[in-house]
Amino acid sequence: MQIFAHRGASAEAPENTLLAIAKALEYQVDGIEIDVHQIGQELVVIHDRWVQRTTNGKGLVANLDFKQLRSFDAGLGQQVPTLWEVMILVAGQCNLNIEIKGLQDTSILFSIMAKAEQELGFTTEQLIVSSFDHHLLSQIKTLKPETQIGALTASKPIKYAEFAAELGAFSVNADMAFLDEAFVLDAHRRGLKVFVYTVDEPEDLAQLYRWNVDGVFCNKPRAAKNYIRSISSQK
Ligand code: G3P
Ligand code: MG
């Protein structure tokens, strides 16, 4: 079961900052998950639509200009990073799940991903683009079919993972709150990976491990890695 650092190692450093990404790399995670918004022609790494929870600034991300956003402190003196800055730091050392929160121009994303493969040593298999916006995922898949799509859901659909298969997704990225074994079995039967958020409790990790889930997004990736190692060595 792969361990993804959720918003970087976000329990130990300010979420979605280069510090949190660096911590995750230090723990040798299998992957890192980040949240991305578009500001003008830049893609920036921040979770919320509004900046106040995670920075000392104020305002709607979409209404700020890049310079303003960069003037804010995202915690411990960190700036809100760009997607490209995160990619430079990760540089193909692990998988990168880019969760799209806001994107108007898909060509910006495509050119950053292509450049990351050409210049930073990422493989196509290491990059996953996920979103709760399935219309956007469908558009991405149509424009660039080789993109690995993660179809996010916070619900348990009547037809389980059918929506993700219809999108041509690589994975279904599901909320722990509604996941059950039937959902996992259905997704696997359709050839989809199952990644689950947000998982830090050992009991949850153990259950997902028993269900053969493929990956988990953890705020405490080091603890999760140690725990999974301990239960897998008991087998
Ligand atoms: O990508 C998994 C998870 O991050 C989705 O929810 O709100 O934490 O971005 P959220
Ligand atoms: Mg996210």
JSON list of C-alpha atoms and ligand atoms in Angstrom, two decimals:
[
{"chain": "A", "resi": 1, "resn": "MET", "atom": "CA", "xyz": [0.00, 0.00, 0.00]},
{"chain": "A", "resi": 2, "resn": "GLN", "atom": "CA", "xyz": [1.53, 3.28, -1.12]},
{"chain": "A", "resi": 3, "resn": "ILE", "atom": "CA", "xyz": [1.83, 6.14, 1.34]},
{"chain": "A", "resi": 4, "resn": "PHE", "atom": "CA", "xyz": [1.13, 9.62, -0.07]},
{"chain": "A", "resi": 5, "resn": "ALA", "atom": "CA", "xyz": [1.95, 12.65, 2.05]},
{"chain": "A", "resi": 6, "resn": "HIS", "atom": "CA", "xyz": [-1.29, 14.64, 2.11]},
{"chain": "A", "resi": 7, "resn": "ARG", "atom": "CA", "xyz": [-0.55, 18.32, 1.33]},
{"chain": "A", "resi": 8, "resn": "GLY", "atom": "CA", "xyz": [3.05, 17.28, 2.03]},
{"chain": "A", "resi": 9, "resn": "ALA", "atom": "CA", "xyz": [3.86, 16.06, 5.55]},
{"chain": "A", "resi": 10, "resn": "SER", "atom": "CA", "xyz": [1.15, 18.45, 6.69]},
{"chain": "A", "resi": 11, "resn": "ALA", "atom": "CA", "xyz": [1.00, 17.43, 10.36]},
{"chain": "A", "resi": 12, "resn": "GLU", "atom": "CA", "xyz": [4.62, 18.47, 10.77]},
{"chain": "A", "resi": 13, "resn": "ALA", "atom": "CA", "xyz": [5.00, 21.52, 8.54]},
{"chain": "A", "resi": 14, "resn": "PRO", "atom": "CA", "xyz": [2.60, 24.08, 7.08]},
{"chain": "A", "resi": 15, "resn": "GLU", "atom": "CA", "xyz": [0.44, 22.30, 4.51]},
{"chain": "A", "resi": 16, "resn": "ASN", "atom": "CA", "xyz": [1.23, 22.58, 0.80]},
{"chain": "A", "resi": 17, "resn": "THR", "atom": "CA", "xyz": [4.55, 24.38, 1.41]},
{"chain": "A", "resi": 18, "resn": "LEU", "atom": "CA", "xyz": [8.01, 23.42, 0.21]},
{"chain": "A", "resi": 19, "resn": "LEU", "atom": "CA", "xyz": [8.87, 22.65, 3.85]},
{"chain": "A", "resi": 20, "resn": "ALA", "atom": "CA", "xyz": [6.06, 20.07, 4.03]},
{"chain": "A", "resi": 21, "resn": "ILE", "atom": "CA", "xyz": [7.17, 18.61, 0.68]},
{"chain": "A", "resi": 22, "resn": "ALA", "atom": "CA", "xyz": [10.80, 18.41, 1.83]},
{"chain": "A", "resi": 23, "resn": "LYS", "atom": "CA", "xyz": [9.73, 16.61, 5.03]},
{"chain": "A", "resi": 24, "resn": "ALA", "atom": "CA", "xyz": [7.75, 14.09, 3.00]},
{"chain": "A", "resi": 25, "resn": "LEU", "atom": "CA", "xyz": [10.78, 13.44, 0.77]},
{"chain": "A", "resi": 26, "resn": "GLU", "atom": "CA", "xyz": [12.95, 12.97, 3.85]},
{"chain": "A", "resi": 27, "resn": "TYR", "atom": "CA", "xyz": [10.52, 10.21, 4.96]},
{"chain": "A", "resi": 28, "resn": "GLN", "atom": "CA", "xyz": [10.87, 8.57, 1.54]},
{"chain": "A", "resi": 29, "resn": "VAL", "atom": "CA", "xyz": [7.16, 8.50, 0.87]},
{"chain": "A", "resi": 30, "resn": "ASP", "atom": "CA", "xyz": [5.80, 6.76, -2.20]},
{"chain": "A", "resi": 31, "resn": "GLY", "atom": "CA", "xyz": [3.97, 9.89, -3.26]},
{"chain": "A", "resi": 32, "resn": "ILE", "atom": "CA", "xyz": [2.97, 13.44, -2.38]},
{"chain": "A", "resi": 33, "resn": "GLU", "atom": "CA", "xyz": [-0.46, 15.02, -2.81]},
{"chain": "A", "resi": 34, "resn": "ILE", "atom": "CA", "xyz": [-0.83, 18.77, -3.36]},
{"chain": "A", "resi": 35, "resn": "ASP", "atom": "CA", "xyz": [-3.74, 21.09, -4.18]},
{"chain": "A", "resi": 36, "resn": "VAL", "atom": "CA", "xyz": [-3.53, 23.47, -7.11]},
{"chain": "A", "resi": 37, "resn": "HIS", "atom": "CA", "xyz": [-5.28, 26.69, -8.12]},
{"chain": "A", "resi": 38, "resn": "GLN", "atom": "CA", "xyz": [-4.67, 28.93, -11.11]},
{"chain": "A", "resi": 39, "resn": "ILE", "atom": "CA", "xyz": [-3.80, 32.62, -10.66]},
{"chain": "A", "resi": 40, "resn": "GLY", "atom": "CA", "xyz": [-3.38, 34.39, -13.99]},
{"chain": "A", "resi": 41, "resn": "GLN", "atom": "CA", "xyz": [-0.91, 32.24, -15.92]},
{"chain": "A", "resi": 42, "resn": "GLU", "atom": "CA", "xyz": [0.54, 30.62, -12.76]},
{"chain": "A", "resi": 43, "resn": "LEU", "atom": "CA", "xyz": [-0.44, 27.41, -11.01]},
{"chain": "A", "resi": 44, "resn": "VAL", "atom": "CA", "xyz": [-0.10, 27.78, -7.24]},
{"chain": "A", "resi": 45, "resn": "VAL", "atom": "CA", "xyz": [-0.20, 25.20, -4.48]},
{"chain": "A", "resi": 46, "resn": "ILE", "atom": "CA", "xyz": [-2.85, 26.02, -1.90]},
{"chain": "A", "resi": 47, "resn": "HIS", "atom": "CA", "xyz": [-5.92, 24.14, -0.71]},
{"chain": "A", "resi": 48, "resn": "ASP", "atom": "CA", "xyz": [-8.71, 26.62, -0.05]},
{"chain": "A", "resi": 49, "resn": "ARG", "atom": "CA", "xyz": [-10.37, 29.13, -2.37]},
{"chain": "A", "resi": 50, "resn": "TRP", "atom": "CA", "xyz": [-9.73, 31.73, 0.32]},
{"chain": "A", "resi": 51, "resn": "VAL", "atom": "CA", "xyz": [-6.23, 32.36, 1.68]},
{"chain": "A", "resi": 52, "resn": "GLN", "atom": "CA", "xyz": [-7.04, 33.18, 5.30]},
{"chain": "A", "resi": 53, "resn": "ARG", "atom": "CA", "xyz": [-6.89, 29.69, 6.84]},
{"chain": "A", "resi": 54, "resn": "THR", "atom": "CA", "xyz": [-3.39, 28.87, 5.61]},
{"chain": "A", "resi": 55, "resn": "THR", "atom": "CA", "xyz": [-1.73, 32.28, 5.22]},
{"chain": "A", "resi": 56, "resn": "ASN", "atom": "CA", "xyz": [-1.62, 35.66, 7.00]},
{"chain": "A", "resi": 57, "resn": "GLY", "atom": "CA", "xyz": [-3.29, 37.24, 3.97]},
{"chain": "A", "resi": 58, "resn": "LYS", "atom": "CA", "xyz": [-6.92, 37.80, 3.12]},
{"chain": "A", "resi": 59, "resn": "GLY", "atom": "CA", "xyz": [-8.96, 37.26, -0.01]},
{"chain": "A", "resi": 60, "resn": "LEU", "atom": "CA", "xyz": [-10.17, 34.89, -2.65]},
{"chain": "A", "resi": 61, "resn": "VAL", "atom": "CA", "xyz": [-7.29, 33.17, -4.47]},
{"chain": "A", "resi": 62, "resn": "ALA", "atom": "CA", "xyz": [-8.92, 33.81, -7.85]},
{"chain": "A", "resi": 63, "resn": "ASN", "atom": "CA", "xyz": [-9.11, 37.57, -7.15]},
{"chain": "A", "resi": 64, "resn": "LEU", "atom": "CA", "xyz": [-5.48, 37.97, -6.06]},
{"chain": "A", "resi": 65, "resn": "ASP", "atom": "CA", "xyz": [-2.57, 38.54, -8.33]},
{"chain": "A", "resi": 66, "resn": "PHE", "atom": "CA", "xyz": [0.46, 36.31, -8.07]},
{"chain": "A", "resi": 67, "resn": "LYS", "atom": "CA", "xyz": [2.65, 38.98, -6.42]},
{"chain": "A", "resi": 68, "resn": "GLN", "atom": "CA", "xyz": [0.08, 39.59, -3.70]},
{"chain": "A", "resi": 69, "resn": "LEU", "atom": "CA", "xyz": [-0.26, 35.89, -2.96]},
{"chain": "A", "resi": 70, "resn": "ARG", "atom": "CA", "xyz": [3.51, 35.53, -2.75]},
{"chain": "A", "resi": 71, "resn": "SER", "atom": "CA", "xyz": [3.72, 38.34, -0.21]},
{"chain": "A", "resi": 72, "resn": "PHE", "atom": "CA", "xyz": [1.72, 36.27, 2.30]},
{"chain": "A", "resi": 73, "resn": "ASP", "atom": "CA", "xyz": [3.25, 34.00, 4.93]},
{"chain": "A", "resi": 74, "resn": "ALA", "atom": "CA", "xyz": [1.98, 30.45, 4.55]},
{"chain": "A", "resi": 75, "resn": "GLY", "atom": "CA", "xyz": [3.52, 29.49, 7.93]},
{"chain": "A", "resi": 76, "resn": "LEU", "atom": "CA", "xyz": [7.10, 29.50, 9.27]},
{"chain": "A", "resi": 77, "resn": "GLY", "atom": "CA", "xyz": [7.99, 32.13, 6.68]},
{"chain": "A", "resi": 78, "resn": "GLN", "atom": "CA", "xyz": [7.04, 29.92, 3.77]},
{"chain": "A", "resi": 79, "resn": "GLN", "atom": "CA", "xyz": [5.54, 31.35, 0.59]},
{"chain": "A", "resi": 80, "resn": "VAL", "atom": "CA", "xyz": [2.70, 29.70, -1.27]},
{"chain": "A", "resi": 81, "resn": "PRO", "atom": "CA", "xyz": [4.72, 27.69, -3.80]},
{"chain": "A", "resi": 82, "resn": "THR", "atom": "CA", "xyz": [4.08, 27.29, -7.48]},
{"chain": "A", "resi": 83, "resn": "LEU", "atom": "CA", "xyz": [3.45, 23.85, -8.96]},
{"chain": "A", "resi": 84, "resn": "TRP", "atom": "CA", "xyz": [6.74, 24.19, -10.82]},
{"chain": "A", "resi": 85, "resn": "GLU", "atom": "CA", "xyz": [8.68, 24.88, -7.59]},
{"chain": "A", "resi": 86, "resn": "VAL", "atom": "CA", "xyz": [7.19, 21.75, -6.03]},
{"chain": "A", "resi": 87, "resn": "MET", "atom": "CA", "xyz": [8.14, 19.77, -9.11]},
{"chain": "A", "resi": 88, "resn": "ILE", "atom": "CA", "xyz": [11.73, 21.03, -8.99]},
{"chain": "A", "resi": 89, "resn": "LEU", "atom": "CA", "xyz": [11.96, 19.88, -5.36]},
{"chain": "A", "resi": 90, "resn": "VAL", "atom": "CA", "xyz": [10.37, 16.47, -5.95]},
{"chain": "A", "resi": 91, "resn": "ALA", "atom": "CA", "xyz": [12.20, 15.93, -9.25]},
{"chain": "A", "resi": 92, "resn": "GLY", "atom": "CA", "xyz": [10.94, 12.42, -9.89]},
{"chain": "A", "resi": 93, "resn": "GLN", "atom": "CA", "xyz": [11.89, 11.11, -6.43]},
{"chain": "A", "resi": 94, "resn": "CYS", "atom": "CA", "xyz": [8.32, 9.90, -5.85]},
{"chain": "A", "resi": 95, "resn": "ASN", "atom": "CA", "xyz": [4.83, 10.04, -7.33]},
{"chain": "A", "resi": 96, "resn": "LEU", "atom": "CA", "xyz": [3.02, 13.36, -7.42]},
{"chain": "A", "resi": 97, "resn": "ASN", "atom": "CA", "xyz": [-0.76, 13.58, -7.14]},
{"chain": "A", "resi": 98, "resn": "ILE", "atom": "CA", "xyz": [-1.77, 17.01, -8.42]},
{"chain": "A", "resi": 99, "resn": "GLU", "atom": "CA", "xyz": [-5.26, 17.71, -7.15]},
{"chain": "A", "resi": 100, "resn": "ILE", "atom": "CA", "xyz": [-6.87, 20.44, -9.22]},
{"chain": "A", "resi": 101, "resn": "LYS", "atom": "CA", "xyz": [-9.02, 22.80, -7.17]},
{"chain": "A", "resi": 102, "resn": "GLY", "atom": "CA", "xyz": [-9.23, 25.50, -9.81]},
{"chain": "A", "resi": 103, "resn": "LEU", "atom": "CA", "xyz": [-8.04, 25.55, -13.41]},
{"chain": "A", "resi": 104, "resn": "GLN", "atom": "CA", "xyz": [-9.27, 27.63, -16.31]},
{"chain": "A", "resi": 105, "resn": "ASP", "atom": "CA", "xyz": [-6.53, 26.88, -18.83]},
{"chain": "A", "resi": 106, "resn": "THR", "atom": "CA", "xyz": [-5.56, 23.22, -19.14]},
{"chain": "A", "resi": 107, "resn": "SER", "atom": "CA", "xyz": [-2.68, 24.06, -21.50]},
{"chain": "A", "resi": 108, "resn": "ILE", "atom": "CA", "xyz": [-0.73, 25.60, -18.58]},
{"chain": "A", "resi": 109, "resn": "LEU", "atom": "CA", "xyz": [-0.99, 22.33, -16.67]},
{"chain": "A", "resi": 110, "resn": "PHE", "atom": "CA", "xyz": [-0.03, 20.27, -19.72]},
{"chain": "A", "resi": 111, "resn": "SER", "atom": "CA", "xyz": [3.04, 22.34, -20.46]},
{"chain": "A", "resi": 112, "resn": "ILE", "atom": "CA", "xyz": [4.27, 22.15, -16.83]},
{"chain": "A", "resi": 113, "resn": "MET", "atom": "CA", "xyz": [3.77, 18.37, -16.80]},
{"chain": "A", "resi": 114, "resn": "ALA", "atom": "CA", "xyz": [5.59, 17.95, -20.12]},
{"chain": "A", "resi": 115, "resn": "LYS", "atom": "CA", "xyz": [8.46, 20.15, -18.93]},
{"chain": "A", "resi": 116, "resn": "ALA", "atom": "CA", "xyz": [8.66, 18.17, -15.67]},
{"chain": "A", "resi": 117, "resn": "GLU", "atom": "CA", "xyz": [9.08, 14.98, -17.70]},
{"chain": "A", "resi": 118, "resn": "GLN", "atom": "CA", "xyz": [11.65, 16.51, -20.03]},
{"chain": "A", "resi": 119, "resn": "GLU", "atom": "CA", "xyz": [13.72, 18.43, -17.49]},
{"chain": "A", "resi": 120, "resn": "LEU", "atom": "CA", "xyz": [13.13, 17.00, -14.00]},
{"chain": "A", "resi": 121, "resn": "GLY", "atom": "CA", "xyz": [13.18, 13.25, -14.52]},
{"chain": "A", "resi": 122, "resn": "PHE", "atom": "CA", "xyz": [9.51, 12.54, -13.88]},
{"chain": "A", "resi": 123, "resn": "THR", "atom": "CA", "xyz": [7.94, 9.64, -15.75]},
{"chain": "A", "resi": 124, "resn": "THR", "atom": "CA", "xyz": [4.36, 9.81, -17.04]},
{"chain": "A", "resi": 125, "resn": "GLU", "atom": "CA", "xyz": [3.49, 7.06, -14.52]},
{"chain": "A", "resi": 126, "resn": "GLN", "atom": "CA", "xyz": [4.60, 9.22, -11.60]},
{"chain": "A", "resi": 127, "resn": "LEU", "atom": "CA", "xyz": [2.11, 12.00, -12.28]},
{"chain": "A", "resi": 128, "resn": "ILE", "atom": "CA", "xyz": [-1.57, 11.75, -11.36]},
{"chain": "A", "resi": 129, "resn": "VAL", "atom": "CA", "xyz": [-4.07, 14.54, -11.95]},
{"chain": "A", "resi": 130, "resn": "SER", "atom": "CA", "xyz": [-7.07, 14.30, -9.63]},
{"chain": "A", "resi": 131, "resn": "SER", "atom": "CA", "xyz": [-10.14, 16.43, -9.03]},
{"chain": "A", "resi": 132, "resn": "PHE", "atom": "CA", "xyz": [-13.65, 16.45, -7.65]},
{"chain": "A", "resi": 133, "resn": "ASP", "atom": "CA", "xyz": [-14.52, 18.28, -10.90]},
{"chain": "A", "resi": 134, "resn": "HIS", "atom": "CA", "xyz": [-15.26, 15.35, -13.18]},
{"chain": "A", "resi": 135, "resn": "HIS", "atom": "CA", "xyz": [-16.12, 17.63, -16.08]},
{"chain": "A", "resi": 136, "resn": "LEU", "atom": "CA", "xyz": [-12.60, 19.00, -15.92]},
{"chain": "A", "resi": 137, "resn": "LEU", "atom": "CA", "xyz": [-11.15, 15.47, -15.71]},
{"chain": "A", "resi": 138, "resn": "SER", "atom": "CA", "xyz": [-13.13, 14.47, -18.78]},
{"chain": "A", "resi": 139, "resn": "GLN", "atom": "CA", "xyz": [-11.81, 17.51, -20.64]},
{"chain": "A", "resi": 140, "resn": "ILE", "atom": "CA", "xyz": [-8.23, 16.68, -19.62]},
{"chain": "A", "resi": 141, "resn": "LYS", "atom": "CA", "xyz": [-8.61, 13.06, -20.70]},
{"chain": "A", "resi": 142, "resn": "THR", "atom": "CA", "xyz": [-10.02, 14.15, -24.08]},
{"chain": "A", "resi": 143, "resn": "LEU", "atom": "CA", "xyz": [-7.26, 16.67, -24.71]},
{"chain": "A", "resi": 144, "resn": "LYS", "atom": "CA", "xyz": [-4.42, 14.48, -23.41]},
{"chain": "A", "resi": 145, "resn": "PRO", "atom": "CA", "xyz": [-5.51, 10.82, -23.17]},
{"chain": "A", "resi": 146, "resn": "GLU", "atom": "CA", "xyz": [-2.20, 9.62, -21.70]},
{"chain": "A", "resi": 147, "resn": "THR", "atom": "CA", "xyz": [-2.82, 11.65, -18.51]},
{"chain": "A", "resi": 148, "resn": "GLN", "atom": "CA", "xyz": [-3.34, 9.48, -15.43]},
{"chain": "A", "resi": 149, "resn": "ILE", "atom": "CA", "xyz": [-6.58, 10.67, -13.91]},
{"chain": "A", "resi": 150, "resn": "GLY", "atom": "CA", "xyz": [-7.62, 10.27, -10.29]},
{"chain": "A", "resi": 151, "resn": "ALA", "atom": "CA", "xyz": [-11.39, 10.58, -9.99]},
{"chain": "A", "resi": 152, "resn": "LEU", "atom": "CA", "xyz": [-12.15, 11.97, -6.56]},
{"chain": "A", "resi": 153, "resn": "THR", "atom": "CA", "xyz": [-15.32, 11.18, -4.68]},
{"chain": "A", "resi": 154, "resn": "ALA", "atom": "CA", "xyz": [-16.57, 12.03, -1.22]},
{"chain": "A", "resi": 155, "resn": "SER", "atom": "CA", "xyz": [-19.58, 9.75, -1.71]},
{"chain": "A", "resi": 156, "resn": "LYS", "atom": "CA", "xyz": [-20.42, 6.10, -2.32]},
{"chain": "A", "resi": 157, "resn": "PRO", "atom": "CA", "xyz": [-22.13, 6.18, -5.72]},
{"chain": "A", "resi": 158, "resn": "ILE", "atom": "CA", "xyz": [-24.93, 3.70, -6.45]},
{"chain": "A", "resi": 159, "resn": "LYS", "atom": "CA", "xyz": [-22.77, 2.18, -9.17]},
{"chain": "A", "resi": 160, "resn": "TYR", "atom": "CA", "xyz": [-19.62, 2.37, -7.08]},
{"chain": "A", "resi": 161, "resn": "ALA", "atom": "CA", "xyz": [-16.60, 3.11, -9.31]},
{"chain": "A", "resi": 162, "resn": "GLU", "atom": "CA", "xyz": [-18.48, 3.14, -12.62]},
{"chain": "A", "resi": 163, "resn": "PHE", "atom": "CA", "xyz": [-18.12, 6.95, -12.88]},
{"chain": "A", "resi": 164, "resn": "ALA", "atom": "CA", "xyz": [-14.31, 6.62, -12.68]},
{"chain": "A", "resi": 165, "resn": "ALA", "atom": "CA", "xyz": [-14.19, 3.86, -15.30]},
{"chain": "A", "resi": 166, "resn": "GLU", "atom": "CA", "xyz": [-16.34, 6.02, -17.60]},
{"chain": "A", "resi": 167, "resn": "LEU", "atom": "CA", "xyz": [-13.81, 8.83, -17.20]},
{"chain": "A", "resi": 168, "resn": "GLY", "atom": "CA", "xyz": [-11.01, 6.48, -18.24]},
{"chain": "A", "resi": 169, "resn": "ALA", "atom": "CA", "xyz": [-9.43, 7.09, -14.84]},
{"chain": "A", "resi": 170, "resn": "PHE", "atom": "CA", "xyz": [-6.30, 5.49, -13.50]},
{"chain": "A", "resi": 171, "resn": "SER", "atom": "CA", "xyz": [-7.58, 5.57, -9.92]},
{"chain": "A", "resi": 172, "resn": "VAL", "atom": "CA", "xyz": [-10.61, 6.32, -7.85]},
{"chain": "A", "resi": 173, "resn": "ASN", "atom": "CA", "xyz": [-9.58, 8.58, -4.98]},
{"chain": "A", "resi": 174, "resn": "ALA", "atom": "CA", "xyz": [-12.18, 8.05, -2.28]},
{"chain": "A", "resi": 175, "resn": "ASP", "atom": "CA", "xyz": [-13.07, 9.44, 1.12]},
{"chain": "A", "resi": 176, "resn": "MET", "atom": "CA", "xyz": [-12.39, 7.00, 3.97]},
{"chain": "A", "resi": 177, "resn": "ALA", "atom": "CA", "xyz": [-15.74, 8.00, 5.47]},
{"chain": "A", "resi": 178, "resn": "PHE", "atom": "CA", "xyz": [-17.80, 6.17, 2.82]},
{"chain": "A", "resi": 179, "resn": "LEU", "atom": "CA", "xyz": [-15.46, 3.50, 1.59]},
{"chain": "A", "resi": 180, "resn": "ASP", "atom": "CA", "xyz": [-16.33, -0.14, 2.06]},
{"chain": "A", "resi": 181, "resn": "GLU", "atom": "CA", "xyz": [-14.94, -3.38, 0.73]},
{"chain": "A", "resi": 182, "resn": "ALA", "atom": "CA", "xyz": [-17.59, -3.65, -2.00]},
{"chain": "A", "resi": 183, "resn": "PHE", "atom": "CA", "xyz": [-16.40, -0.31, -3.40]},
{"chain": "A", "resi": 184, "resn": "VAL", "atom": "CA", "xyz": [-12.78, -1.49, -3.41]},
{"chain": "A", "resi": 185, "resn": "LEU", "atom": "CA", "xyz": [-13.69, -4.78, -5.09]},
{"chain": "A", "resi": 186, "resn": "ASP", "atom": "CA", "xyz": [-15.78, -3.00, -7.72]},
{"chain": "A", "resi": 187, "resn": "ALA", "atom": "CA", "xyz": [-12.97, -0.54, -8.53]},
{"chain": "A", "resi": 188, "resn": "HIS", "atom": "CA", "xyz": [-10.40, -3.32, -8.78]},
{"chain": "A", "resi": 189, "resn": "ARG", "atom": "CA", "xyz": [-12.71, -5.36, -11.01]},
{"chain": "A", "resi": 190, "resn": "ARG", "atom": "CA", "xyz": [-12.78, -2.36, -13.34]},
{"chain": "A", "resi": 191, "resn": "GLY", "atom": "CA", "xyz": [-8.98, -2.18, -13.36]},
{"chain": "A", "resi": 192, "resn": "LEU", "atom": "CA", "xyz": [-8.82, 0.97, -11.25]},
{"chain": "A", "resi": 193, "resn": "LYS", "atom": "CA", "xyz": [-6.44, 1.70, -8.40]},
{"chain": "A", "resi": 194, "resn": "VAL", "atom": "CA", "xyz": [-8.00, 2.76, -5.13]},
{"chain": "A", "resi": 195, "resn": "PHE", "atom": "CA", "xyz": [-6.44, 5.65, -3.20]},
{"chain": "A", "resi": 196, "resn": "VAL", "atom": "CA", "xyz": [-8.06, 6.78, 0.04]},
{"chain": "A", "resi": 197, "resn": "TYR", "atom": "CA", "xyz": [-8.02, 10.08, 1.96]},
{"chain": "A", "resi": 198, "resn": "THR", "atom": "CA", "xyz": [-7.34, 11.14, 4.69]},
{"chain": "A", "resi": 199, "resn": "VAL", "atom": "CA", "xyz": [-5.98, 8.28, 6.76]},
{"chain": "A", "resi": 200, "resn": "ASP", "atom": "CA", "xyz": [-3.84, 8.58, 9.87]},
{"chain": "A", "resi": 201, "resn": "GLU", "atom": "CA", "xyz": [-5.46, 6.27, 12.44]},
{"chain": "A", "resi": 202, "resn": "PRO", "atom": "CA", "xyz": [-3.79, 2.85, 12.71]},
{"chain": "A", "resi": 203, "resn": "GLU", "atom": "CA", "xyz": [-7.18, 1.04, 12.77]},
{"chain": "A", "resi": 204, "resn": "ASP", "atom": "CA", "xyz": [-8.13, 2.70, 9.47]},
{"chain": "A", "resi": 205, "resn": "LEU", "atom": "CA", "xyz": [-4.74, 1.91, 7.93]},
{"chain": "A", "resi": 206, "resn": "ALA", "atom": "CA", "xyz": [-5.05, -1.74, 9.01]},
{"chain": "A", "resi": 207, "resn": "GLN", "atom": "CA", "xyz": [-8.54, -2.05, 7.52]},
{"chain": "A", "resi": 208, "resn": "LEU", "atom": "CA", "xyz": [-7.51, -0.51, 4.20]},
{"chain": "A", "resi": 209, "resn": "TYR", "atom": "CA", "xyz": [-4.47, -2.76, 4.10]},
{"chain": "A", "resi": 210, "resn": "ARG", "atom": "CA", "xyz": [-6.75, -5.81, 4.57]},
{"chain": "A", "resi": 211, "resn": "TRP", "atom": "CA", "xyz": [-8.98, -4.56, 1.74]},
{"chain": "A", "resi": 212, "resn": "ASN", "atom": "CA", "xyz": [-5.94, -4.34, -0.58]},
{"chain": "A", "resi": 213, "resn": "VAL", "atom": "CA", "xyz": [-6.29, -0.62, -1.11]},
{"chain": "A", "resi": 214, "resn": "ASP", "atom": "CA", "xyz": [-3.49, 0.67, -3.35]},
{"chain": "A", "resi": 215, "resn": "GLY", "atom": "CA", "xyz": [-2.61, 3.90, -1.60]},
{"chain": "A", "resi": 216, "resn": "VAL", "atom": "CA", "xyz": [-3.52, 6.25, 1.23]},
{"chain": "A", "resi": 217, "resn": "PHE", "atom": "CA", "xyz": [-3.16, 10.00, 1.70]},
{"chain": "A", "resi": 218, "resn": "CYS", "atom": "CA", "xyz": [-1.76, 10.69, 5.17]},
{"chain": "A", "resi": 219, "resn": "ASN", "atom": "CA", "xyz": [-1.04, 13.87, 7.12]},
{"chain": "A", "resi": 220, "resn": "LYS", "atom": "CA", "xyz": [1.49, 11.84, 9.13]},
{"chain": "A", "resi": 221, "resn": "PRO", "atom": "CA", "xyz": [3.20, 9.79, 6.42]},
{"chain": "A", "resi": 222, "resn": "ARG", "atom": "CA", "xyz": [6.17, 8.75, 8.55]},
{"chain": "A", "resi": 223, "resn": "ALA", "atom": "CA", "xyz": [3.93, 7.20, 11.23]},
{"chain": "A", "resi": 224, "resn": "ALA", "atom": "CA", "xyz": [1.77, 5.57, 8.56]},
{"chain": "A", "resi": 225, "resn": "LYS", "atom": "CA", "xyz": [4.82, 4.09, 6.83]},
{"chain": "A", "resi": 226, "resn": "ASN", "atom": "CA", "xyz": [6.15, 2.67, 10.09]},
{"chain": "A", "resi": 227, "resn": "TYR", "atom": "CA", "xyz": [2.77, 1.22, 10.99]},
{"chain": "A", "resi": 228, "resn": "ILE", "atom": "CA", "xyz": [2.26, -0.45, 7.60]},
{"chain": "A", "resi": 229, "resn": "ARG", "atom": "CA", "xyz": [5.78, -1.84, 7.76]},
{"chain": "A", "resi": 230, "resn": "SER", "atom": "CA", "xyz": [5.04, -3.33, 11.20]},
{"chain": "A", "resi": 231, "resn": "ILE", "atom": "CA", "xyz": [1.80, -5.01, 10.16]},
{"chain": "A", "resi": 232, "resn": "SER", "atom": "CA", "xyz": [3.15, -6.30, 6.87]},
{"chain": "A", "resi": 233, "resn": "SER", "atom": "CA", "xyz": [6.12, -7.93, 8.61]},
{"chain": "A", "resi": 234, "resn": "GLN", "atom": "CA", "xyz": [3.68, -9.79, 10.92]},
{"chain": "A", "resi": 235, "resn": "LYS", "atom": "CA", "xyz": [2.15, -11.54, 7.91]},
{"chain": "B", "resi": 1, "resn": "G3P", "atom": "O1", "xyz": [-6.71, 14.27, -2.84]},
{"chain": "B", "resi": 1, "resn": "G3P", "atom": "C1", "xyz": [-7.22, 13.75, -1.65]},
{"chain": "B", "resi": 1, "resn": "G3P", "atom": "C2", "xyz": [-7.77, 14.82, -0.74]},
{"chain": "B", "resi": 1, "resn": "G3P", "atom": "O2", "xyz": [-6.82, 15.82, -0.61]},
{"chain": "B", "resi": 1, "resn": "G3P", "atom": "C3", "xyz": [-9.06, 15.39, -1.24]},
{"chain": "B", "resi": 1, "resn": "G3P", "atom": "O3", "xyz": [-9.65, 16.29, -0.37]},
{"chain": "B", "resi": 1, "resn": "G3P", "atom": "O4", "xyz": [-10.14, 18.52, 0.54]},
{"chain": "B", "resi": 1, "resn": "G3P", "atom": "O5", "xyz": [-8.14, 17.30, 1.35]},
{"chain": "B", "resi": 1, "resn": "G3P", "atom": "O6", "xyz": [-8.19, 18.26, -0.94]},
{"chain": "B", "resi": 1, "resn": "G3P", "atom": "P1", "xyz": [-8.99, 17.65, 0.16]},
{"chain": "B", "resi": 2, "resn": "MG", "atom": "MG", "xyz": [-6.30, 17.57, -1.68]}
]
